[in-house]
C-alpha positions as a printed Julia matrix, in Angstrom:
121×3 Matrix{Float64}:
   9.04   -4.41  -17.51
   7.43   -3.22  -14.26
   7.59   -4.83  -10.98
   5.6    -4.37   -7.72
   7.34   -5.84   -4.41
   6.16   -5.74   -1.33
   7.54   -6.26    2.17
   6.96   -5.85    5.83
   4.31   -8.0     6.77
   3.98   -9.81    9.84
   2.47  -11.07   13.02
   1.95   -8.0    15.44
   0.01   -7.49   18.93
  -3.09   -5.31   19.35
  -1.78   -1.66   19.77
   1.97   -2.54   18.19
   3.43   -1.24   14.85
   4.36   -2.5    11.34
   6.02   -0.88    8.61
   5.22   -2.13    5.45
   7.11   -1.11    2.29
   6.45   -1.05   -1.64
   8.89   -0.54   -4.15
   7.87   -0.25   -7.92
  10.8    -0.67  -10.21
  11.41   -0.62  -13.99
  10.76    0.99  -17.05
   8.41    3.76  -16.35
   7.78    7.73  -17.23
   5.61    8.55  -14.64
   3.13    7.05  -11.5
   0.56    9.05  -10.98
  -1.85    6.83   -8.3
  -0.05    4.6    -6.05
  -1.67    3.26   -2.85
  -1.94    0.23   -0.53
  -5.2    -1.85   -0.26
  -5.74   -4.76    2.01
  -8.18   -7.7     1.88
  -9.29   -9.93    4.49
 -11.02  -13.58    4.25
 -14.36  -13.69    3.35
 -14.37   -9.65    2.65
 -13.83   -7.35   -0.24
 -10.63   -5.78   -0.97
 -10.54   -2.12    0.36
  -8.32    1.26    0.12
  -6.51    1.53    3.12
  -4.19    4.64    1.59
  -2.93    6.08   -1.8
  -1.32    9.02   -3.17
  -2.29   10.68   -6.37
  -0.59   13.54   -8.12
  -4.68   14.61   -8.89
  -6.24   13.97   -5.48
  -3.85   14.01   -2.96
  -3.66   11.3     0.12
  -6.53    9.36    1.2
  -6.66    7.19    3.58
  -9.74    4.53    4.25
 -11.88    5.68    7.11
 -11.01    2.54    9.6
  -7.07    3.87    9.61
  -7.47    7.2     9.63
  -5.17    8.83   12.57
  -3.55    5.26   12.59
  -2.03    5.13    9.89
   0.93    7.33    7.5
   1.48    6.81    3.92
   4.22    8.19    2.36
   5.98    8.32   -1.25
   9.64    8.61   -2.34
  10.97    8.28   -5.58
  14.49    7.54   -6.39
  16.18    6.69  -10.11
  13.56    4.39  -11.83
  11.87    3.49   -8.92
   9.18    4.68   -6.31
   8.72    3.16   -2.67
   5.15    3.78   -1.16
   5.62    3.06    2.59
   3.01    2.66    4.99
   3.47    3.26    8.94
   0.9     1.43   10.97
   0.02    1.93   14.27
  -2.0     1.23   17.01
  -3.04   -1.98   14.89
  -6.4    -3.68   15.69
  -7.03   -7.45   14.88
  -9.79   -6.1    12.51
  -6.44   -4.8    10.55
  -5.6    -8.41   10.11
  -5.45   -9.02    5.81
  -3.32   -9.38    2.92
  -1.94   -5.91    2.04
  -1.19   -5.25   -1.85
   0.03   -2.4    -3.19
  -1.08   -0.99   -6.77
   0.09    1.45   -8.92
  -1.12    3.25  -12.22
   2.28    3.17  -14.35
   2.75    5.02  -17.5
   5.6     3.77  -19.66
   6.57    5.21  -22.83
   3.67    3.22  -25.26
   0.88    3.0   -22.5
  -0.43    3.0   -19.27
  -1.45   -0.04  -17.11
  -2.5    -1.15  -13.57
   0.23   -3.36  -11.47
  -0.21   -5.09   -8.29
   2.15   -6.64   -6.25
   2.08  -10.32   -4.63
   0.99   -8.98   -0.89
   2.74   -8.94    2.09
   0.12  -11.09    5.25
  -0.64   -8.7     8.33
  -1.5   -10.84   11.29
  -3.06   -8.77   14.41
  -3.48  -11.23   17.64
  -5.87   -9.7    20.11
């Protein structure tokens, strides 16, 4: 069994910080793709940043210079946090964190719940 948590979120003031955190726990062999995406009402969901053992970081191009991703893996689990800064009311969604998880039979796509980022102007 895999599980996706999330945690973090919260109401923040136009140029403050939030740390958000994702820990992925379980039965697992390997992640390769891990990343954070947000959505906000009325809009489609979108990357805001992911690490893959192929491609490297990415980051979307409305957080770039704003924003760090960063991975760490410990005994069956691996934590994807994500420093934000100088946050903008347009950063205002629900962030979810996915991951590509390979167990030991097969390889599937997990999302967490979200964590709610609130921006006030």
């Amino acid at each position: 069994q895999v599980q996706v948590v999330e945690d973090g979120g919260n109401l923040a003031q136009f140029g403050g910080s939030l740390r958000l955190s994702c820990v992925v726990s379980g039965m697992f062999v390997k992640i390769d793709d891990i990343g954070w995406y947000r959505q906000a009402p009325g809009k489609e969901r979108e990357l805001v940043a992911a690490i893959s053992t192929r491609y490297g970081t990415e980051y979307g191009d409305s957080v770039k210079g704003r924003f760090i991703v960063s991975r760490e893996s410990g005994k069956n689990t691996v934590s994807l946090v994500l420093q934000m800064n100088r946050l903008k009311p347009e950063d205002t969604a629900l962030y979810s964190c996915n991951a590509i998880v390979g167990t030991s039979t097969s390889t599937g796509t997990y999302w967490g719940q979200g964590t709610q980022v609130t921006v006030s102007p």
